């Protein structure tokens, strides 16, 4: 694949990421409240007109604001595609419509929640507001929804079908969804502080949510632009298949395992899912492992938050203290454009 | 298209029945399958006609010899049944050595089961883990991948009513750009209370069998179904001694950015997507001999689509909507109708648009009114969706030479 340059990005998360500098300049880390990390909402007035603010649901307002912010930051305004990945979509609307079907015995229902529960709503809203008449698609593929937006953008750029692509992903956590997944053992039983997530040694994780958008381009718009060289998803892989895939990516880019500086791990503090970390840190033995799920919580498109963080780490050549394992000490970053995100 | 991409297998399951032959026989005898609901429990069961597949979910499980209490949703089971036919039809029961991927589409996901248990999950003690993962779209895709042991590429698209048309487009691109040898593309959606009440709240459902492109049309009928197409390079298909069914000649995905749920009545989005698909196929408007229209029979869609066809084609070729046979199968519709279009090519015929009396005054277009034999070289299949997500596909006869 041709390199995909990250021209601009925007991220709304449970941390102060909408103001990009905070995580990097300060050490302020927001912690989970009763095992849920909820997004910090911006002042929507800067992004959405007042009539729309009243009409749009929370997930759509957050997603829309992130996308508009990302487009405003981009020196390139003409988008050739909009590609969005969603794990569960607008849960508040899905739940509200399920409730109204029951509460009103399937009669005289308001269609708004139904419309908003449709997976491609945000795609349509961004296209409509920004008059982007183009290729437009929504992936709804659980843990790989965000990765498929990268793959599709890469396909378009490889085939010269697009020069600039707006990609993004989002998922929202609701009290009801948290409660249901609690029953199935997804979350920690004990109230866990974000900072202590990786020391907990118990099953379950913290719940989270997040919104992120990126303008990707076929060409650089500045000298030190971070780029994506390879992206690959593996479905139910064996350890051997994971190692093979890493090796083939390294070989394709004439790299040694030892030349990878950083490894962003998808570890979510659930002690039932730790062995992959060992596999990865063993093969990429020189890479400093970094962690992000204590900052955003677990949700289908959480890898997007890790990806956003890494892109800023590379751009700034600076690693926020909060990304290290609590037992690690910080280390200076060698300059390199390779990064690996594993979920 | 850099290389000749072909459809080498197809399979489907709709209210018309299971399989290619059954569906084609119903279409050619002009027999629709819209009836009151028998299997789904909803207050609207007798109020509207539906394209319900006449089999219970437990009978589907039994037919496929799959276990109960293992979380197979109706959406997944319809998908597995249709994909089984598509793979057999493509002759790829064994796919050793080939890179095979699934690009699946769905909008209702496992909602068909979740809506039955949702409040129990919320309010009662007990283990409802069987359906714990079915609330998302990937569940049925993973079930398909696991059932058919496919893992080279697995993804799910959800762009409302154009979902599986977009799955076909993605599969074509992945094959064309060398990422897959074989792409199995399509979609599956079961009927649910959730979607029935959603469309009813939008006041979009006709109490009578729907009347596509008729002046007095009054909304759509919902249906359920699953359909998959096997897509590969012609060279790959011939290499494994299999006869291609049709050429995937052109496509376009285009967002018209007009309104959240309604199309531009002038048909700008529909016009652009059809025009760009023609451009991709390197064909002229008069090369298209049949259009399987989106034709939902809603007031806005048919007005907009008819205006677009008139503007693009001038003298509009034979066209019909087959949603008056199957109902609107949502995420499956794009693949169901792509298959109908290809069957029309294969059999050299065009389908009747049922329940038509008078044309829409503005465009005055009259759809194909009878099933008849017709020489077809290239056919077009349209899918338009909420949010302005439009898609158009063009398929051609294999020996196609312009």
XYZ file of C-alpha atoms in Angstrom:
745
model
C 0.000 0.000 0.000
C 0.981 3.616 -0.505
C 1.637 5.598 2.708
C -1.410 7.316 4.183
C -0.466 10.686 5.628
C -2.352 11.937 8.673
C -3.157 15.509 7.690
C -5.336 16.381 10.657
C -7.052 14.679 13.553
C -9.515 15.329 16.316
C -10.452 13.231 19.306
C -13.116 13.476 21.988
C -12.504 10.979 24.755
C -12.785 10.635 28.521
C -9.513 12.635 28.656
C -8.989 16.250 27.671
C -7.970 15.227 24.156
C -10.111 17.790 22.357
C -7.523 20.258 23.608
C -4.612 18.244 22.251
C -1.936 19.753 24.446
C -3.244 18.718 27.853
C -2.240 15.061 27.891
C 1.190 15.987 26.647
C 1.966 19.101 28.662
C 0.359 18.233 31.948
C -0.087 15.028 33.835
C -3.767 15.444 34.405
C -5.491 12.101 33.928
C -9.224 11.713 34.373
C -10.116 8.541 36.146
C -13.116 6.251 35.820
C -16.292 6.932 37.764
C -17.780 3.672 39.000
C -15.838 1.749 36.335
C -17.049 3.932 33.470
C -14.910 6.435 31.575
C -17.259 8.955 29.959
C -16.361 11.475 27.276
C -15.791 15.112 28.170
C -18.349 16.988 26.099
C -17.251 20.172 24.329
C -19.320 23.313 23.900
C -21.364 22.169 20.907
C -22.244 25.737 19.911
C -18.926 26.078 18.132
C -19.774 23.169 15.831
C -23.517 22.717 15.512
C -26.286 25.255 14.999
C -28.720 25.668 17.938
C -31.665 24.020 16.164
C -29.594 20.940 15.374
C -28.153 20.764 18.915
C -31.675 20.175 20.226
C -32.461 17.573 17.579
C -29.293 15.508 17.663
C -28.627 12.759 20.174
C -25.494 12.813 22.329
C -23.475 10.379 20.192
C -24.297 12.260 17.003
C -23.401 15.621 18.584
C -20.074 14.285 19.830
C -19.281 12.527 16.565
C -20.320 15.464 14.444
C -18.276 17.964 16.515
C -15.187 15.758 16.269
C -15.538 15.440 12.499
C -16.060 19.176 11.982
C -13.108 20.003 14.238
C -10.934 17.598 12.255
C -11.985 19.160 8.930
C -11.334 22.669 10.287
C -7.809 21.681 11.272
C -7.092 20.276 7.815
C -5.470 22.628 5.303
C -7.174 20.507 2.635
C -10.934 20.994 2.501
C -12.001 18.854 -0.464
C -12.774 15.331 0.731
C -13.127 12.485 -1.768
C -14.674 10.061 0.726
C -16.203 9.738 4.185
C -15.632 6.401 5.914
C -16.833 5.777 9.472
C -16.494 2.729 11.704
C -18.913 1.965 14.525
C -19.109 -0.938 16.921
C -22.598 -0.596 18.360
C -23.719 2.746 16.966
C -25.962 5.172 18.798
C -26.882 3.045 21.817
C -29.002 5.726 23.521
C -31.272 5.858 20.479
C -31.391 2.080 20.042
C -32.382 1.687 23.702
C -34.878 4.545 23.582
C -36.626 3.040 20.555
C -36.770 -0.410 22.182
C -38.337 1.204 25.268
C -40.860 3.195 23.272
C -41.959 0.078 21.369
C -42.772 -1.527 24.703
C -44.109 1.543 26.524
C -46.499 2.553 23.760
C -47.441 -0.951 22.608
C -46.076 -0.382 19.100
C -48.355 2.578 18.401
C -47.852 6.302 17.770
C -44.062 6.122 17.999
C -41.695 8.986 17.300
C -39.323 7.897 14.495
C -36.391 10.093 15.588
C -34.704 7.463 17.759
C -35.170 4.879 15.006
C -33.559 7.156 12.428
C -30.667 7.977 14.763
C -30.098 4.299 15.537
C -29.289 3.690 11.859
C -25.563 3.060 11.574
C -24.906 5.469 8.720
C -26.590 8.522 10.298
C -23.391 10.372 11.109
C -21.998 9.688 7.617
C -25.070 11.330 6.138
C -25.019 14.275 8.547
C -21.402 15.147 7.850
C -21.913 14.805 4.097
C -25.022 16.977 4.281
C -23.473 19.720 6.417
C -20.184 19.857 4.528
C -21.688 19.181 1.092
C -19.350 16.263 0.557
C -20.896 14.416 -2.400
C -18.665 11.405 -2.596
C -17.921 7.814 -1.719
C -19.481 7.281 1.690
C -19.588 4.099 3.725
C -20.090 2.827 7.290
C -18.347 -0.222 8.746
C -20.053 -1.910 11.683
C -17.627 -4.675 12.491
C -17.146 -4.751 16.246
C -13.457 -4.515 17.292
C -12.230 -3.871 13.750
C -14.677 -1.161 12.709
C -11.996 1.526 12.869
C -9.337 -0.623 11.192
C -11.645 -1.166 8.218
C -11.915 2.589 7.692
C -8.109 2.677 7.381
C -8.111 -0.270 4.978
C -10.836 1.262 2.803
C -9.069 4.640 2.728
C -5.910 2.840 1.685
C -7.762 0.962 -1.094
C -9.142 4.251 -2.451
C -5.778 5.994 -2.353
C -3.921 3.014 -3.846
C -6.376 2.978 -6.758
C -6.123 6.763 -7.241
C -9.839 6.979 -6.519
C -9.277 9.499 -3.723
C -6.632 11.983 -2.651
C -8.130 12.949 0.705
C -10.376 10.852 2.894
C -12.178 11.696 6.120
C -12.190 8.638 8.351
C -13.438 8.251 11.885
C -15.064 6.040 14.440
C -17.194 6.244 17.539
C -18.974 4.263 20.210
C -20.982 5.433 23.180
C -21.466 3.827 26.566
C -24.822 4.099 28.284
C -25.834 3.100 31.823
C -28.154 0.464 30.358
C -25.520 -1.050 28.100
C -23.045 -1.006 30.980
C -25.562 -2.823 33.164
C -26.241 -5.530 30.568
C -22.565 -6.146 29.876
C -21.926 -6.233 33.626
C -24.171 -9.295 33.771
C -21.958 -10.997 31.214
C -18.764 -10.291 33.143
C -17.256 -7.671 30.852
C -16.436 -5.206 33.654
C -14.482 -5.431 36.874
C -16.522 -6.413 39.878
C -14.562 -4.162 42.204
C -14.508 -0.382 41.694
C -11.192 0.196 39.973
C -9.230 3.410 39.590
C -7.918 3.998 36.050
C -4.368 4.300 37.299
C -4.599 0.945 39.020
C -6.164 -0.906 36.054
C -2.971 -2.697 35.042
C -2.175 -3.688 38.603
C -5.609 -5.135 39.333
C -4.952 -8.768 38.344
C -8.656 -9.588 38.203
C -11.134 -10.400 35.431
C -13.042 -7.648 33.621
C -12.123 -4.152 32.546
C -13.351 -0.540 32.639
C -16.093 0.600 30.272
C -15.428 3.504 27.973
C -16.346 5.425 24.871
C -14.742 7.707 22.333
C -14.920 9.669 19.096
C -12.082 10.266 16.663
C -11.666 11.591 13.135
C -8.711 11.877 10.782
C -8.115 13.451 7.402
C -5.835 11.083 5.497
C -4.046 12.083 2.329
C -2.025 10.534 -0.455
C 0.596 13.277 -0.143
C 2.342 15.157 2.639
C 1.199 18.637 3.531
C 4.170 19.236 5.854
C 7.651 17.802 6.262
C 7.267 15.754 9.436
C 3.854 14.256 8.759
C 3.055 10.980 10.474
C 2.077 8.259 8.037
C 0.536 4.800 8.098
C 2.614 2.250 6.226
C 0.640 -0.915 6.800
C -2.589 -2.088 8.310
C -3.760 -5.638 8.629
C -6.545 -7.363 10.524
C -6.448 -11.020 11.540
C -9.613 -12.934 12.325
C -9.263 -15.334 15.290
C -5.538 -15.738 14.685
C -3.260 -18.286 16.277
C -0.095 -16.990 17.920
C 1.823 -18.280 14.927
C -0.369 -16.309 12.506
C 0.185 -13.140 14.533
C 3.949 -13.609 14.423
C 3.827 -14.322 10.686
C 1.785 -11.196 10.034
C 4.178 -8.988 12.018
C 7.143 -10.509 10.235
C 5.615 -10.003 6.793
C 4.804 -6.343 7.553
C 8.375 -5.764 8.759
C 9.855 -7.546 5.743
C 7.664 -5.622 3.311
C 9.084 -2.388 4.716
C 12.679 -3.586 5.051
C 12.585 -3.321 8.819
C 13.984 -5.426 11.613
C 11.941 -6.290 14.676
C 14.548 -4.335 16.661
C 13.831 -1.138 14.710
C 10.353 -0.763 16.178
C 10.521 1.785 18.993
C 7.030 1.723 20.397
C 4.342 -0.885 20.772
C 0.878 0.344 21.693
C -0.866 -2.516 23.455
C -4.610 -3.052 23.602
C -4.324 -4.533 27.102
C -7.488 -3.689 29.035
C -6.447 -4.978 32.436
C -8.542 -8.154 32.205
C -6.297 -10.876 33.590
C -7.960 -13.459 31.304
C -6.439 -11.825 28.232
C -2.807 -11.170 29.054
C -0.813 -13.711 27.080
C -0.814 -11.791 23.776
C 1.171 -8.980 25.433
C 4.002 -11.379 26.190
C 3.942 -12.663 22.619
C 4.213 -9.144 21.188
C 6.782 -7.774 23.609
C 8.911 -10.848 22.984
C 8.944 -10.476 19.206
C 9.255 -6.671 19.209
C 11.822 -6.890 21.952
C 13.324 -3.421 21.589
C 9.969 -1.636 21.545
C 8.754 0.287 24.577
C 5.284 -0.988 25.426
C 2.659 1.703 25.881
C -0.887 1.429 27.214
C -4.032 3.429 26.586
C -7.178 1.629 27.693
C -6.941 2.938 31.259
C -7.472 6.389 29.696
C -10.425 5.598 27.418
C -11.927 2.403 28.792
C -12.923 -0.589 26.671
C -15.246 -0.231 23.681
C -15.336 -1.635 20.156
C -13.473 1.213 18.485
C -11.055 1.926 21.354
C -8.091 1.185 19.061
C -8.853 4.511 17.380
C -7.941 6.284 20.625
C -4.648 4.365 20.810
C -4.014 5.237 17.178
C -4.725 8.929 17.820
C -2.362 8.924 20.797
C 0.418 7.247 18.816
C 0.068 9.696 15.950
C 0.590 12.558 18.408
C 3.450 10.824 20.182
C 5.229 10.459 16.846
C 4.461 14.006 15.759
C 5.624 15.562 19.032
C 8.369 13.039 19.707
C 7.160 13.005 23.257
C 5.495 10.303 25.326
C 3.034 11.353 28.046
C 3.944 9.753 31.363
C 0.432 8.310 31.581
C 1.021 5.887 28.691
C 3.600 3.824 30.531
C 2.783 0.822 32.607
C 2.703 1.903 36.253
C 5.735 -0.289 36.885
C 7.785 1.265 34.049
C 9.821 4.445 34.041
C 9.851 6.808 31.096
C 12.458 6.558 28.418
C 13.428 8.958 25.669
C 11.975 8.246 22.246
C 14.141 7.443 19.299
C 12.925 8.929 16.069
C 11.142 6.436 13.902
C 7.982 6.365 11.891
C 6.964 2.811 12.616
C 4.264 2.062 15.069
C 2.211 -0.999 15.786
C -1.166 -1.004 17.423
C -2.522 -4.246 18.671
C -5.997 -4.658 19.965
C -11.949 -1.843 -14.088
C -8.362 -2.966 -14.636
C -9.222 -6.636 -14.936
C -12.359 -8.471 -15.882
C -14.211 -9.158 -12.625
C -16.951 -11.760 -12.711
C -19.754 -13.154 -10.620
C -19.090 -16.881 -10.308
C -21.764 -17.915 -7.836
C -25.004 -16.699 -6.284
C -27.388 -17.805 -3.588
C -30.409 -16.314 -1.885
C -33.321 -16.846 0.437
C -36.339 -14.533 0.264
C -40.060 -14.679 0.912
C -40.340 -16.063 -2.637
C -38.498 -19.128 -1.400
C -35.130 -20.742 -0.998
C -32.722 -20.698 -3.882
C -32.190 -19.217 -7.321
C -34.654 -21.414 -9.207
C -37.567 -20.900 -6.805
C -37.077 -17.151 -6.798
C -36.802 -16.974 -10.569
C -39.911 -19.138 -11.055
C -41.967 -16.831 -8.816
C -40.699 -13.724 -10.586
C -41.433 -15.147 -14.020
C -44.941 -16.231 -13.023
C -45.532 -12.763 -11.525
C -46.364 -14.283 -8.127
C -45.523 -12.112 -5.130
C -45.022 -13.360 -1.577
C -46.507 -10.532 0.492
C -48.765 -11.796 3.288
C -49.702 -11.050 6.894
C -47.050 -12.130 9.389
C -47.159 -15.645 10.735
C -43.904 -16.137 12.630
C -43.014 -12.732 14.081
C -44.913 -11.486 17.102
C -45.903 -7.863 16.576
C -49.009 -5.714 16.930
C -48.718 -5.030 13.193
C -48.781 -8.690 12.085
C -52.138 -8.441 10.350
C -52.072 -4.742 9.557
C -49.567 -4.797 6.691
C -48.424 -7.290 4.058
C -44.860 -8.520 4.632
C -42.279 -10.486 2.724
C -41.849 -12.991 5.546
C -39.934 -16.193 4.891
C -42.371 -18.944 5.754
C -40.292 -20.890 8.211
C -39.782 -20.612 11.947
C -36.359 -19.874 13.364
C -36.220 -23.285 15.060
C -37.071 -25.029 11.775
C -34.251 -23.035 10.161
C -31.887 -24.367 12.817
C -33.085 -27.917 12.232
C -32.749 -27.631 8.450
C -29.157 -26.505 8.873
C -28.576 -29.140 11.594
C -27.362 -26.431 13.962
C -27.712 -26.600 17.748
C -30.225 -24.653 19.808
C -29.131 -22.313 22.610
C -25.933 -21.382 20.808
C -26.919 -17.866 19.837
C -27.751 -18.376 16.152
C -30.082 -15.525 15.257
C -32.601 -15.604 12.409
C -30.394 -13.045 10.643
C -27.435 -15.449 10.832
C -29.477 -18.488 9.810
C -30.919 -16.823 6.710
C -27.369 -15.745 5.854
C -25.892 -19.222 6.273
C -28.648 -20.760 4.104
C -28.090 -18.263 1.293
C -24.303 -18.449 1.452
C -24.404 -22.232 1.278
C -26.086 -22.000 -2.128
C -23.731 -19.253 -3.312
C -20.620 -21.300 -2.490
C -22.007 -24.473 -4.074
C -23.099 -22.459 -7.124
C -19.587 -21.060 -7.425
C -18.066 -24.515 -7.023
C -15.822 -23.451 -4.161
C -16.711 -26.013 -1.516
C -13.008 -26.427 -1.057
C -11.048 -23.219 -1.238
C -7.581 -24.402 -0.338
C -4.847 -22.100 -1.504
C -7.153 -19.209 -2.381
C -7.541 -16.016 -0.379
C -11.242 -15.906 0.417
C -13.066 -13.127 2.242
C -16.564 -12.306 3.437
C -18.016 -8.832 3.075
C -21.346 -9.006 4.824
C -24.047 -6.408 5.299
C -26.801 -6.091 7.856
C -28.870 -3.393 9.528
C -31.061 -5.301 11.982
C -28.184 -7.485 13.252
C -29.381 -9.828 16.037
C -32.169 -7.435 16.985
C -34.616 -10.152 15.866
C -33.609 -12.083 19.010
C -32.411 -9.245 21.265
C -35.798 -7.524 21.154
C -37.409 -10.669 22.557
C -35.057 -10.830 25.558
C -34.020 -7.222 26.052
C -36.227 -6.350 29.004
C -35.682 -9.730 30.600
C -31.963 -9.037 30.406
C -32.532 -5.679 32.058
C -35.050 -6.643 34.671
C -34.626 -10.301 35.510
C -31.961 -12.525 36.939
C -30.766 -15.263 34.665
C -28.294 -16.127 31.985
C -29.028 -14.473 28.671
C -25.485 -14.844 27.440
C -26.553 -16.872 24.388
C -27.371 -13.647 22.596
C -24.853 -11.438 24.411
C -22.971 -10.448 21.268
C -25.856 -10.359 18.828
C -26.734 -6.704 19.376
C -24.053 -5.701 16.896
C -23.752 -6.204 13.158
C -20.538 -8.238 13.290
C -22.228 -11.158 15.061
C -23.870 -12.609 11.948
C -20.715 -11.981 9.893
C -18.620 -13.942 12.396
C -21.204 -16.742 12.348
C -20.890 -16.934 8.550
C -17.102 -16.818 8.685
C -16.959 -19.563 11.308
C -19.584 -21.741 9.633
C -17.758 -21.698 6.292
C -14.242 -21.518 7.795
C -13.341 -18.305 6.040
C -10.861 -16.005 7.706
C -8.686 -14.193 5.178
C -10.848 -11.076 5.233
C -13.984 -10.572 7.288
C -15.930 -7.335 7.535
C -19.408 -5.836 7.866
C -20.957 -2.840 6.137
C -24.085 -1.068 7.346
C -25.365 1.751 5.155
C -29.086 1.073 5.626
C -30.863 0.037 2.419
C -27.749 0.159 0.218
C -25.637 -1.997 2.579
C -25.216 -5.120 0.462
C -24.767 -3.160 -2.781
C -21.840 -1.499 -1.015
C -20.610 -4.929 0.116
C -20.555 -6.018 -3.549
C -18.625 -2.853 -4.460
C -16.049 -3.415 -1.710
C -15.608 -7.075 -2.704
C -15.055 -6.051 -6.321
C -12.422 -3.508 -5.278
C -10.620 -5.982 -3.004
C -10.451 -8.538 -5.831
C -9.503 -5.968 -8.449
C -6.690 -4.586 -6.295
C -5.347 -8.072 -5.595
C -6.164 -8.326 -1.887
C -8.504 -11.294 -2.314
C -8.898 -14.114 -4.843
C -12.541 -14.619 -3.965
C -14.923 -12.192 -2.276
C -18.255 -13.441 -0.984
C -20.432 -10.352 -0.810
C -23.994 -9.764 0.231
C -26.260 -9.185 3.149
C -28.841 -10.570 5.505
C -31.704 -9.010 7.463
C -34.555 -10.707 9.298
C -37.861 -9.005 10.005
C -37.990 -7.427 13.469
C -40.454 -5.448 15.555
C -37.720 -2.801 15.709
C -37.636 -2.092 11.974
C -41.365 -2.589 11.441
C -42.117 0.009 14.105
C -39.386 2.289 12.804
C -40.741 2.384 9.266
C -44.293 2.568 10.581
C -43.355 5.588 12.719
C -41.978 7.155 9.541
C -45.408 6.486 8.010
C -43.683 4.665 5.201
C -45.533 1.324 5.117
C -48.416 0.617 2.749
C -51.360 -1.393 4.102
C -51.756 -2.891 0.625
C -49.152 -4.677 -1.467
C -46.835 -1.863 -2.572
C -47.232 -0.115 -5.927
C -43.804 0.909 -7.205
C -43.782 3.858 -9.627
C -47.577 4.213 -9.483
C -49.170 7.610 -9.007
C -51.179 6.218 -6.050
C -48.201 4.470 -4.374
C -48.412 4.739 -0.642
C -45.276 3.300 0.890
C -43.210 0.161 1.079
C -43.719 -3.350 2.418
C -40.987 -4.768 4.601
C -39.438 -8.119 3.865
C -36.603 -10.313 5.032
C -33.935 -12.198 3.209
C -30.315 -12.962 2.574
C -28.309 -13.030 -0.631
C -24.652 -13.503 -1.542
C -22.613 -13.211 -4.719
C -19.214 -14.769 -5.265
C -16.880 -12.355 -7.003
C -13.481 -13.071 -8.504
C -11.281 -12.306 -11.497
C -12.320 -14.004 -14.722
C -8.847 -15.535 -14.954
C -9.187 -17.058 -11.472
C -12.645 -18.405 -12.257
C -11.544 -20.031 -15.528
C -8.391 -21.387 -13.921
C -10.492 -23.469 -11.547
C -12.625 -24.681 -14.477
C -15.721 -22.796 -13.435
C -18.013 -20.945 -15.814
C -18.549 -17.295 -14.871
C -22.177 -16.198 -14.656
C -21.876 -12.496 -15.476
C -19.361 -9.724 -15.626
C -19.250 -7.123 -12.840
C -18.947 -4.239 -15.223
C -19.314 -1.078 -13.195
C -20.401 0.426 -9.915
C -20.656 3.598 -7.934
C -21.149 4.565 -4.313
C -22.188 8.188 -4.014
C -23.669 10.264 -1.214
C -26.046 12.937 -2.408
C -26.099 14.880 0.900
C -29.650 16.121 0.626
C -31.622 15.020 3.710
C -31.377 12.479 6.552
C -34.183 10.212 5.332
C -35.462 11.661 2.045
C -33.924 11.837 -1.412
C -33.789 14.967 -3.540
C -37.141 14.815 -5.391
C -35.417 15.911 -8.602
C -33.272 12.798 -8.302
C -29.859 14.462 -8.340
C -28.271 11.746 -6.172
C -29.840 8.898 -8.136
C -28.783 10.579 -11.396
C -25.175 11.028 -10.257
C -24.755 7.494 -8.952
C -26.151 5.880 -12.133
C -24.098 8.199 -14.359
C -20.896 7.460 -12.482
C -21.557 3.703 -12.579
C -21.915 3.979 -16.371
C -18.650 5.894 -16.527
C -16.903 3.193 -14.497
C -18.357 0.544 -16.828
C -17.344 2.598 -19.892
C -20.877 2.303 -21.186
C -23.355 4.795 -22.639
C -26.900 5.152 -21.278
C -28.372 3.330 -24.286
C -26.181 0.279 -23.543
C -28.329 -0.465 -20.475
C -31.215 -2.769 -21.401
C -32.896 -3.331 -18.046
C -32.892 -1.491 -14.723
C -33.843 -3.243 -11.519
C -34.907 -0.047 -9.779
C -34.668 0.625 -6.068
C -38.428 1.290 -6.374
C -39.495 1.133 -2.735
C -42.936 2.571 -3.624
C -42.501 5.393 -1.115
C -43.682 8.774 -2.357
C -40.224 10.307 -2.368
C -38.028 7.468 -3.628
C -40.000 6.629 -6.737
C -40.480 10.265 -7.717
C -36.774 10.927 -7.362
C -35.643 7.702 -9.053
C -38.071 8.161 -11.973
C -36.868 11.738 -12.510
C -33.255 10.590 -12.425
C -33.837 7.759 -14.917
C -35.659 10.114 -17.270
C -32.880 12.691 -17.092
C -30.057 10.184 -17.589
C -31.574 7.859 -20.166
C -34.033 10.117 -21.996
C -35.754 7.127 -23.516
C -35.711 4.920 -20.389
C -35.004 1.187 -20.910
C -37.249 -1.530 -19.434
C -37.294 -1.089 -15.688
C -39.129 -2.610 -12.760
C -38.975 -2.855 -9.022
C -39.009 -6.372 -7.597
C -39.782 -5.131 -4.069
C -43.455 -5.782 -4.863
C -42.549 -9.525 -4.818
C -40.172 -9.805 -1.837
C -40.850 -6.693 0.195
C -37.960 -4.401 1.028
C -35.290 -6.655 2.483
C -33.201 -3.675 3.705
C -29.526 -4.662 4.009
C -30.097 -7.732 1.833
C -31.965 -5.821 -0.889
C -28.892 -4.743 -2.876
C -27.635 -8.324 -3.181
C -31.109 -9.848 -3.702
C -31.752 -7.446 -6.565
C -28.245 -7.800 -8.013
C -28.991 -11.529 -8.253
C -32.407 -10.877 -9.823
C -30.687 -8.616 -12.355
C -28.102 -11.274 -13.186
C -30.816 -13.954 -13.498
C -32.575 -11.619 -15.958
C -29.323 -11.411 -17.957
C -28.865 -15.177 -17.867
C -32.450 -15.939 -18.850
C -32.723 -12.944 -21.229
C -35.931 -11.656 -19.710
C -37.342 -8.708 -17.778
C -39.590 -8.818 -14.711
C -43.033 -7.312 -14.357
C -43.545 -4.408 -11.953
C -46.721 -5.461 -10.102
C -49.675 -3.342 -8.946
C -49.091 -0.534 -11.431
C -52.039 1.460 -12.830
C -51.053 5.075 -13.546
C -47.694 6.759 -13.972
C -46.322 9.497 -11.716
C -47.527 12.635 -13.573
C -44.202 14.483 -13.487
C -41.994 11.871 -15.135
C -44.816 9.838 -16.749
C -42.618 6.713 -16.791
C -44.294 3.353 -17.246
C -42.403 0.374 -15.820
C -42.229 -3.078 -17.388
C -45.749 -4.459 -16.919
C -45.369 -8.097 -17.991
C -42.737 -10.729 -17.644
C -41.224 -11.156 -21.088
C -38.233 -12.366 -23.008
C -35.849 -9.638 -24.015
C -32.326 -9.434 -25.400
C -30.151 -8.023 -22.640
C -26.478 -7.171 -22.751
C -26.081 -4.910 -19.693
C -28.334 -4.471 -16.666
C -28.313 -1.973 -13.824
C -29.365 -2.464 -10.209
C -30.013 0.529 -7.936
C -29.953 0.798 -4.155
C -30.661 4.063 -2.362
C -30.631 4.616 1.381
C -31.268 6.823 4.397
C -28.555 9.399 4.795
C -28.150 9.744 1.023
C -26.060 6.573 0.721
C -26.700 5.630 -2.903
C -25.217 2.768 -4.892
C -25.607 1.538 -8.443
C -24.262 -1.681 -9.989
C -23.926 -2.756 -13.632
C -23.642 -6.392 -14.729
C -23.027 -7.625 -18.257
C -23.427 -10.827 -20.232
C -20.177 -12.748 -20.246
C -19.476 -12.558 -23.960
C -20.208 -8.851 -23.731
C -18.573 -6.922 -26.546
C -19.664 -3.402 -27.232
